mmCIF file of C-alpha atoms in Angstrom:
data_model
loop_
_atom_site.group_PDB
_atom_site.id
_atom_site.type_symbol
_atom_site.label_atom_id
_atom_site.label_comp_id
_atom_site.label_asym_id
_atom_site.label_seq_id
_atom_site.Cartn_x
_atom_site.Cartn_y
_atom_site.Cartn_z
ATOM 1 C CA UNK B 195 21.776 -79.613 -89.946
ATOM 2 C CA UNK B 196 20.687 -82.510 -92.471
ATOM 3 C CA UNK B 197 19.100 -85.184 -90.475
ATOM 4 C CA UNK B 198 19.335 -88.732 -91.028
ATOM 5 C CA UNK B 199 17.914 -91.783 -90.823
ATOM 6 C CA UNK B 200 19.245 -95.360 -91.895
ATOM 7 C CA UNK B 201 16.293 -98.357 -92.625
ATOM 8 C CA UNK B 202 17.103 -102.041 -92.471
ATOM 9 C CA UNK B 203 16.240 -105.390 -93.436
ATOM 10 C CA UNK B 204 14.902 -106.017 -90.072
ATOM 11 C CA UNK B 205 11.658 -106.529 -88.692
ATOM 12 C CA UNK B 206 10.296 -103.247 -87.138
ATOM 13 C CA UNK B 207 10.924 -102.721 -83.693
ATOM 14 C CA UNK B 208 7.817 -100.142 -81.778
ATOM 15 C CA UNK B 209 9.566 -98.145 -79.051
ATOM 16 C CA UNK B 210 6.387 -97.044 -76.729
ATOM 17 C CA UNK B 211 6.964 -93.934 -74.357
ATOM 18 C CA UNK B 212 4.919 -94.124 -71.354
ATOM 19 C CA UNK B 213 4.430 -90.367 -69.558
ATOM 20 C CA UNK B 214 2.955 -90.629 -66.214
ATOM 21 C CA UNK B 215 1.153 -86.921 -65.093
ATOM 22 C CA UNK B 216 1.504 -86.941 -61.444
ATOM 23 C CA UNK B 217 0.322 -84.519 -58.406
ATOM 24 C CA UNK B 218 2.465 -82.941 -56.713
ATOM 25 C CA UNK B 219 3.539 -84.382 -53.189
ATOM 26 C CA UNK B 220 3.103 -83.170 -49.995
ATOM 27 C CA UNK B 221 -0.942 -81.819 -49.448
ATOM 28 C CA UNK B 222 -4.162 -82.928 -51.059
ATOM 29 C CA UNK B 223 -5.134 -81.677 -54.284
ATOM 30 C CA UNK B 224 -6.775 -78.096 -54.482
ATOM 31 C CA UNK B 225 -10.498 -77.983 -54.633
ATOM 32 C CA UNK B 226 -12.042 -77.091 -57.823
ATOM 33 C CA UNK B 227 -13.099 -73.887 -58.655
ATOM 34 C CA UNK B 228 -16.317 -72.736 -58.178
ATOM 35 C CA UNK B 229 -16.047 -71.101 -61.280
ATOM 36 C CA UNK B 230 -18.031 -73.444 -64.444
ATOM 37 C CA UNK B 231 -17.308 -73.177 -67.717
ATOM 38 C CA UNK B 232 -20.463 -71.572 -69.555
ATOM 39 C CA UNK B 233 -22.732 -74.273 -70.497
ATOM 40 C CA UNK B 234 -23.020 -75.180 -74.252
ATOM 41 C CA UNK B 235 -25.876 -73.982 -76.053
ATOM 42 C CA UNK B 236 -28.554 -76.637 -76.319
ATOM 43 C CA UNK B 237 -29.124 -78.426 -79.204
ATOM 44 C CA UNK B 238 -31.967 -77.462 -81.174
ATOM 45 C CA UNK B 239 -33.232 -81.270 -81.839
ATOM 46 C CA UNK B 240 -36.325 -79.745 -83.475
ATOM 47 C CA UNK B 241 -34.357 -77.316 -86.242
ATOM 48 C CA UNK B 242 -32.145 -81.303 -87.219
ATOM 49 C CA UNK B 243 -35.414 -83.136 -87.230
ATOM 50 C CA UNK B 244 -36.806 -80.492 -90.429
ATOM 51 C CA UNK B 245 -33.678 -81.393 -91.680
ATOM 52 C CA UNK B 246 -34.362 -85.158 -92.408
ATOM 53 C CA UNK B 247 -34.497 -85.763 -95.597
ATOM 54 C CA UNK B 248 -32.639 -85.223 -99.164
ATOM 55 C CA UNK B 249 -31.761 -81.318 -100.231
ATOM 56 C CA UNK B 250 -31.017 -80.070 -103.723
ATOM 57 C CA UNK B 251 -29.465 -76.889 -104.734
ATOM 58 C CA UNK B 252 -32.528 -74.483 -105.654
ATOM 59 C CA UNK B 253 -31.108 -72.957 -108.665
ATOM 60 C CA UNK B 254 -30.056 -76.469 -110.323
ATOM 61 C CA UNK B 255 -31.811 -79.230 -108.531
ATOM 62 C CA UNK B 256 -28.818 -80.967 -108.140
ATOM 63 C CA UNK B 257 -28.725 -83.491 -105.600
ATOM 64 C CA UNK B 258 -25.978 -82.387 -102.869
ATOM 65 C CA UNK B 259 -26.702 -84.374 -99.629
ATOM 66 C CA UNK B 260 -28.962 -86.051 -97.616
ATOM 67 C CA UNK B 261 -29.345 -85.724 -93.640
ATOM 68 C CA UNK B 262 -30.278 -89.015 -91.797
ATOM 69 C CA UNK B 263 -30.584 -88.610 -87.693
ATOM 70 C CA UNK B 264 -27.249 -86.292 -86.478
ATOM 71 C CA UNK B 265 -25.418 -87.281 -90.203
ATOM 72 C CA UNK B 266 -24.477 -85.060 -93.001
ATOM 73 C CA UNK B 267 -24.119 -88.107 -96.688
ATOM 74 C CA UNK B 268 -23.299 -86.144 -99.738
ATOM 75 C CA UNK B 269 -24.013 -86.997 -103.064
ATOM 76 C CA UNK B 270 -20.565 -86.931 -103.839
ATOM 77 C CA UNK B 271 -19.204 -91.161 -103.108
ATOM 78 C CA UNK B 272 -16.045 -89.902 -102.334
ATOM 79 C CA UNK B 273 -16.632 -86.776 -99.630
ATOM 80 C CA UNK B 274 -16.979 -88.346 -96.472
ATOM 81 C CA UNK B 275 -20.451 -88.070 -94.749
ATOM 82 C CA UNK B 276 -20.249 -86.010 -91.787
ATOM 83 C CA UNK B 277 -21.513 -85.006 -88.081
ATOM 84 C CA UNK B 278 -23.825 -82.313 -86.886
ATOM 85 C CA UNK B 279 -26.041 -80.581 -84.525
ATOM 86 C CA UNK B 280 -27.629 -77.192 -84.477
ATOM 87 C CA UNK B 281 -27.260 -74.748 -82.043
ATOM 88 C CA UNK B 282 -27.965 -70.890 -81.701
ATOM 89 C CA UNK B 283 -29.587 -71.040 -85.544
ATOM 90 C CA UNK B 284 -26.102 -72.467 -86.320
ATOM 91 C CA UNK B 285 -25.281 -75.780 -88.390
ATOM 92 C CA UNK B 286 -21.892 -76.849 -86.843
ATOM 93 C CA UNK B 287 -20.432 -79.785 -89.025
ATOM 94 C CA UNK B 288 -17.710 -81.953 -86.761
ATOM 95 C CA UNK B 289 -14.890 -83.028 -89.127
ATOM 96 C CA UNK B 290 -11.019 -82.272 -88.421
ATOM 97 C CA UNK B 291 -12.035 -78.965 -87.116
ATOM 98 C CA UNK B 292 -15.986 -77.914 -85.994
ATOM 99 C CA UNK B 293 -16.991 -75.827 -88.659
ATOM 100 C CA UNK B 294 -19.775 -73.162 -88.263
ATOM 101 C CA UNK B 295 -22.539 -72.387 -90.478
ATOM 102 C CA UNK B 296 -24.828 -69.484 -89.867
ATOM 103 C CA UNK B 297 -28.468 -70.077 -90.550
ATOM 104 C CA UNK B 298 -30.977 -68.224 -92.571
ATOM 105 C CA UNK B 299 -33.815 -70.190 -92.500
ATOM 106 C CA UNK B 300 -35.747 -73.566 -92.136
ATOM 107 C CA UNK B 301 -38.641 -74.823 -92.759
ATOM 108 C CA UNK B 302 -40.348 -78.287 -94.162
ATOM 109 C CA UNK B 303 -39.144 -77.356 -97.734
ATOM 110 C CA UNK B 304 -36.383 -74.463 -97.526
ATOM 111 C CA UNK B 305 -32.968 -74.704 -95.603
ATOM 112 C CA UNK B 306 -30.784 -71.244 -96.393
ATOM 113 C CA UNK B 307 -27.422 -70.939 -94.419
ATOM 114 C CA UNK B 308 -24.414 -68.570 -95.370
ATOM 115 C CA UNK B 309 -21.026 -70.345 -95.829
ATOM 116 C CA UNK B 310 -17.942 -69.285 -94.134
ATOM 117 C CA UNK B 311 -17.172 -66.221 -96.195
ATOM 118 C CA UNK B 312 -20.548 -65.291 -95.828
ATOM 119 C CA UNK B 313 -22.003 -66.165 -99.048
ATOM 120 C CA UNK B 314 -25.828 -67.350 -99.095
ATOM 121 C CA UNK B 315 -26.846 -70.918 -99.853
ATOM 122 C CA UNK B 316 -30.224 -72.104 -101.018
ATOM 123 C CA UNK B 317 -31.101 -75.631 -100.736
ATOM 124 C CA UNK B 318 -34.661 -76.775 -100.965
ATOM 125 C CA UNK B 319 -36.310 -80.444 -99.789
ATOM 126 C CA UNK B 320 -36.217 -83.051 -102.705
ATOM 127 C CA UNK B 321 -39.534 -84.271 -103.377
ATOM 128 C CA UNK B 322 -38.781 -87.186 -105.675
ATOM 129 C CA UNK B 323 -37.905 -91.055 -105.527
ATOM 130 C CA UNK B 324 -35.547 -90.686 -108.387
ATOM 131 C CA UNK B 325 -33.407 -88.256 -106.022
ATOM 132 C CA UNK B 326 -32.441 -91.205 -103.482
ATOM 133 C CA UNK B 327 -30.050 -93.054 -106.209
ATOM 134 C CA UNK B 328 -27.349 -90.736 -105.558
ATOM 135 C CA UNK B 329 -27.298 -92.102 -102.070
ATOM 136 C CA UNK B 330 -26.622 -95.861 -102.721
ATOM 137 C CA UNK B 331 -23.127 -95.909 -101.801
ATOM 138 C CA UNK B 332 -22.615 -97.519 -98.747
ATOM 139 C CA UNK B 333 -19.409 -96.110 -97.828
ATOM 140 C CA UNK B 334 -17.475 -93.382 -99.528
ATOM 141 C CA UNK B 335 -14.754 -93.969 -102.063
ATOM 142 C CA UNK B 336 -11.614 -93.298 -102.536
ATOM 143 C CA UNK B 337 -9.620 -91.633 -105.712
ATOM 144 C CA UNK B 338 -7.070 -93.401 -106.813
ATOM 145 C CA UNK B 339 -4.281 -90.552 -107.751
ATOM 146 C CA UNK B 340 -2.694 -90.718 -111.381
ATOM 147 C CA UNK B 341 0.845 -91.822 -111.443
ATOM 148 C CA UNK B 342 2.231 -91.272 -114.738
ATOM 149 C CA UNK B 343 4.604 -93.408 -116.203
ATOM 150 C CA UNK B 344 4.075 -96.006 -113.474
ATOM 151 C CA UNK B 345 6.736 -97.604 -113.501
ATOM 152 C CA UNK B 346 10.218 -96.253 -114.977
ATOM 153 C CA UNK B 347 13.994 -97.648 -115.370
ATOM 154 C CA UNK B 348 17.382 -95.893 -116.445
ATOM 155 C CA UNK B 349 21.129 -97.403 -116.211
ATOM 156 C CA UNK B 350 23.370 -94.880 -114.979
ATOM 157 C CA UNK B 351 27.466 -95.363 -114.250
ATOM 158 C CA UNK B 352 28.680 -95.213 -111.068
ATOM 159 C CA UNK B 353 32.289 -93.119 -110.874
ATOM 160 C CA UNK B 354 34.570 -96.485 -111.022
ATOM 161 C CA UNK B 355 32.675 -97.576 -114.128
ATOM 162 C CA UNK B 356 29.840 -99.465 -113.057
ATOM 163 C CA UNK B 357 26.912 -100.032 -114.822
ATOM 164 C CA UNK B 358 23.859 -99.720 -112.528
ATOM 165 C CA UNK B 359 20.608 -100.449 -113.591
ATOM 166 C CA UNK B 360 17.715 -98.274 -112.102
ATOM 167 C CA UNK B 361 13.970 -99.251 -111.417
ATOM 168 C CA UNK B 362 10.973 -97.381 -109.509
ATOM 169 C CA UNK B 363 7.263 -98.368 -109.502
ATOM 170 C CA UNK B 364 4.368 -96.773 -108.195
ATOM 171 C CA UNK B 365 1.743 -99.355 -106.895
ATOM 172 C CA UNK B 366 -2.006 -97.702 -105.357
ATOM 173 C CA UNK B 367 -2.285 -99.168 -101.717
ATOM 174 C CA UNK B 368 -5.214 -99.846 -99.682
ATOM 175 C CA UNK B 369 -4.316 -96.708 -97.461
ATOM 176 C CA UNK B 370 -6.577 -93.912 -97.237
ATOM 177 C CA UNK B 371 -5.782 -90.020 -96.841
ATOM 178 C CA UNK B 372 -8.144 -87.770 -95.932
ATOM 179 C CA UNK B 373 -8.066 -84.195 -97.573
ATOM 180 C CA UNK B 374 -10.141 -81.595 -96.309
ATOM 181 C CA UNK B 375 -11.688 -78.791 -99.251
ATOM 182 C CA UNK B 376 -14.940 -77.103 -99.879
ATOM 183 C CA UNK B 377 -17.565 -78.326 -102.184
ATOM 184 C CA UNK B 378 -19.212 -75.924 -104.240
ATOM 185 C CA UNK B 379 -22.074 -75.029 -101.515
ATOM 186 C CA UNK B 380 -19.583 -73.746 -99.337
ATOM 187 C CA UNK B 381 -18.857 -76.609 -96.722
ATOM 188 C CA UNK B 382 -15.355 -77.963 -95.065
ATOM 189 C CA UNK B 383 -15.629 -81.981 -96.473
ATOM 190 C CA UNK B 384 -13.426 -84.578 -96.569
ATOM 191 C CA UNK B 385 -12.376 -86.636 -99.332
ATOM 192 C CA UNK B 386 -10.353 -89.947 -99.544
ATOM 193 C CA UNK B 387 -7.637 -90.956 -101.404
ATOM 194 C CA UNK B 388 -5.268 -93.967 -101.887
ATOM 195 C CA UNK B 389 -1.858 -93.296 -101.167
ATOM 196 C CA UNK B 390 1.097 -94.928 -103.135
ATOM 197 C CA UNK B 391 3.468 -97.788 -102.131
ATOM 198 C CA UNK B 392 6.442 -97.001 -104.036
ATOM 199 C CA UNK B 393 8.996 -99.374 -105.176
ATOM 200 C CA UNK B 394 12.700 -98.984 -106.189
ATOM 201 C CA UNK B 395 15.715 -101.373 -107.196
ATOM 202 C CA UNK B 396 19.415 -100.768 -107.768
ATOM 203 C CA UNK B 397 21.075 -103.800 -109.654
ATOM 204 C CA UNK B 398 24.946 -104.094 -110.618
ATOM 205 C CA UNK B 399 24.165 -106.087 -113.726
ATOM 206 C CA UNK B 400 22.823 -109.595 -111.975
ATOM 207 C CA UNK B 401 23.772 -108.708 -108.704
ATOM 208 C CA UNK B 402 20.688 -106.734 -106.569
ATOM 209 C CA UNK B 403 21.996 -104.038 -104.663
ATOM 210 C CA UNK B 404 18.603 -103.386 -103.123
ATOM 211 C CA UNK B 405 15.301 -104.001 -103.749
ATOM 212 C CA UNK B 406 12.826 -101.679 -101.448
ATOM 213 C CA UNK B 407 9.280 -100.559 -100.775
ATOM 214 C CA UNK B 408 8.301 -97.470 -99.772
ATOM 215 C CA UNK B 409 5.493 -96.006 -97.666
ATOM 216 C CA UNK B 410 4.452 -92.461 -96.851
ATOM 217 C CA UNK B 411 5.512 -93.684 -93.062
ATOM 218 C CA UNK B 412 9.150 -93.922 -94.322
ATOM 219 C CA UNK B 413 9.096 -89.982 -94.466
ATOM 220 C CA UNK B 414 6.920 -89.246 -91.289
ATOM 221 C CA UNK B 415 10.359 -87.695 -89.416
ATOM 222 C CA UNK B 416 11.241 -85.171 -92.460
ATOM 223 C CA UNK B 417 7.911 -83.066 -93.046
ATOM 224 C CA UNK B 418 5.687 -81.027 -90.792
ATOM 225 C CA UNK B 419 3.261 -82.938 -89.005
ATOM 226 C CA UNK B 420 0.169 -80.681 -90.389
ATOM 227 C CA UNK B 421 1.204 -81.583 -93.973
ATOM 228 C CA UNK B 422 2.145 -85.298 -93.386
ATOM 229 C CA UNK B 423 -1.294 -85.652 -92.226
ATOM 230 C CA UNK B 424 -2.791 -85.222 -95.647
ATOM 231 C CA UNK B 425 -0.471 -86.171 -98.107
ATOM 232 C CA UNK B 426 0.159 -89.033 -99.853
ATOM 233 C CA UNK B 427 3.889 -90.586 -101.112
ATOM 234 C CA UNK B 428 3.214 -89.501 -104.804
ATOM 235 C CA UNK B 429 6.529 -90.722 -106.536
ATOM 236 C CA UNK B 430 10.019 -91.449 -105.965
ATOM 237 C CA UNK B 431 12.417 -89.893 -108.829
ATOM 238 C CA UNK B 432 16.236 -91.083 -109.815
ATOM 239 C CA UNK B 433 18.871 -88.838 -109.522
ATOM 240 C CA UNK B 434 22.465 -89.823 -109.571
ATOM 241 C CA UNK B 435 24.948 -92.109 -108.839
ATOM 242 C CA UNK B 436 28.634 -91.175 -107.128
ATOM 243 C CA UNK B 437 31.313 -92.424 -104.617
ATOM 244 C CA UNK B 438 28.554 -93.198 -101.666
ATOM 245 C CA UNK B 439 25.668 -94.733 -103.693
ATOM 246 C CA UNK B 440 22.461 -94.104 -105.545
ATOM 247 C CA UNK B 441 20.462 -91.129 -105.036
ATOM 248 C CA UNK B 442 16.837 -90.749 -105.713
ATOM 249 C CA UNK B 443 14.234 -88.182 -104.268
ATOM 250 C CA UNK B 444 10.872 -89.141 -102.951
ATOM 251 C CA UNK B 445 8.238 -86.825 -103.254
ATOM 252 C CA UNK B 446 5.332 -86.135 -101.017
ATOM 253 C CA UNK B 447 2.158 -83.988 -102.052
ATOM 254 C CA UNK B 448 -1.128 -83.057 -100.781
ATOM 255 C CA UNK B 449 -4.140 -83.906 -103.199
ATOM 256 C CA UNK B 450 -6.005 -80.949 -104.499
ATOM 257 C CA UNK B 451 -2.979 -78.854 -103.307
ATOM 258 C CA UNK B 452 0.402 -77.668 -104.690
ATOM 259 C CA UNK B 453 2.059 -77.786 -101.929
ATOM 260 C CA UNK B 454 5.014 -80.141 -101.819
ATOM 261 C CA UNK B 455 7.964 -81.871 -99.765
ATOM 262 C CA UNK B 456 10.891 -83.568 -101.304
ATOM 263 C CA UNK B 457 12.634 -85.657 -98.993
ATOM 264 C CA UNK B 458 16.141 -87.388 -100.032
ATOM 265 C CA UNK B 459 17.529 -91.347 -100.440
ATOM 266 C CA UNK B 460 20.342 -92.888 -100.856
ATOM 267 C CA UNK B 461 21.163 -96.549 -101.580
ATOM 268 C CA UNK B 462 24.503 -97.477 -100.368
ATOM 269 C CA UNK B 463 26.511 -99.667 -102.496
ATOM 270 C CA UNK B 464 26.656 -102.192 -99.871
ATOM 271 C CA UNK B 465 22.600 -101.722 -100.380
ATOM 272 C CA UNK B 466 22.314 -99.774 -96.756
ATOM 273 C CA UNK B 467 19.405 -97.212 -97.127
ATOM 274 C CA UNK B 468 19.684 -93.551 -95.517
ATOM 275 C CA UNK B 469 16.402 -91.153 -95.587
ATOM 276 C CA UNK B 470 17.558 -87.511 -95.197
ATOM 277 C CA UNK B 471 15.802 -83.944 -95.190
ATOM 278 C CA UNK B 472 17.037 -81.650 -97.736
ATOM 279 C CA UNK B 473 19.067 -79.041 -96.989
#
């Protein structure tokens, strides 16, 4: 089944669902078990405290990141810097996910650790001044994604004659989405981008049909929740005119990714708007 949904002119209405969890009636509630979940390894303060301090790869001496308390920084202004602790000779990085590092070794110069397919890492302590410039971002960036042409118009002819004239433009917004990769040492990071406002018209010569902006939000009900997560509202295409309106297609993509959801629209020519999944 195709599923629908129609967007108006009107101020957003927020529909909250309050669930209550309740006991059941009629005794007290069980005792707990005496059973305790297994305590969590301690945290080796001593192994993060060697750690302080700016690391370059060994072979290249470039600058990759910089630890500072419990806080992974990367060189990189756009990966975002990241929490840790060590435990068990393991460095476990908190992002979307806890990621697990085994390590090799550490000491006040050397810090070895295999990534997650088991390859071996060698990072050794920076030793010079010149090193701390890569870390003078004071938050990380985002990458604003290419959207090429920007901004596009077509006429088409509706079925009865009509001459419709066509327009869609692609505006960066302030919105951030966070993609998660691996660098080239091996760790799970997380870099920003800006996701897209886009905007389309529909004119009948002077008279505006609609005139519409679009956000990544727009399309939350039509793509799997995993995906919609990191993906950002990359462009909006045309794609015909008949009896019931305009149609275009708004596509949404994950950065660094080819993966892809194309969801449809189409602009009444009253101007009503209806968002539905393809079929």
């Amino acid at each position: 089944m195709m599923r629908s949904v129609k967007l108006r002119f009107t101020p957003f209405a927020w529909l909250m669902l309050l669930v209550a969890a309740c006991s059941p009636t009629g005794g007290s509630q069980e005792a707990a078990s005496d059973a305790e979940t297994p305590q969590e390894a301690a945290v080796d303060a001593d192994a993060m405290a060697r750690l302080a301090g700016i690391w370059v790869n060994e072979d290249t001496n470039a600058v990759l990141l910089k630890v500072e308390g419990d806080s992974i920084v990367y060189a990189d202004s756009t990966v975002v810097p990241a929490r840790f602790v060590v435990r068990n000779d393991t460095l476990v990085v908190m992002g979307v996910e806890e990621m697990h590092y085994a390590i090799e070794q550490i000491s006040d110069d050397v810090f070895y650790y295999q990534t997650l397919t088991g390859e071996s890492i060698h990072l050794v302590r920076s030793h010079s001044p010149a090193d701390t410039l890569a870390f003078c971002h004071t938050e990380p960036e985002a990458i604003e994604l290419d959207a090429a042409p920007v901004e596009r118009d077509t006429v088409m002819y509706a079925p009865s004659g009509k001459r419709y004239h066509l327009y869609v433009k692609v505006n960066p917004s302030l919105s951030k989405v966070y993609v998660n990769s691996y660098n080239e040492e091996g760790m799970a990071v997380r870099t920003a981008y800006y996701d897209n406002v886009v905007h389309i018209g529909v004119f009948n010569g002077a008279t505006r049909i609609c005139s519409h902006d679009f956000r990544k939000a727009d399309f939350a009900d039509f793509v799997p929740s995993a995906f919609y997560d990191s993906a950002v509202l990359a462009n909006i295409e045309f794609g015909r005119i008949d009896e019931e309106g305009t149609h275009f297609q708004a596509e949404l993509s994950q950065p660094e990714s080819y993966t892809s959801y194309v969801v449809n629209i189409m602009v009444s020519h009253e101007g009503e708007i209806t968002v539905e999944a393809v079929e």
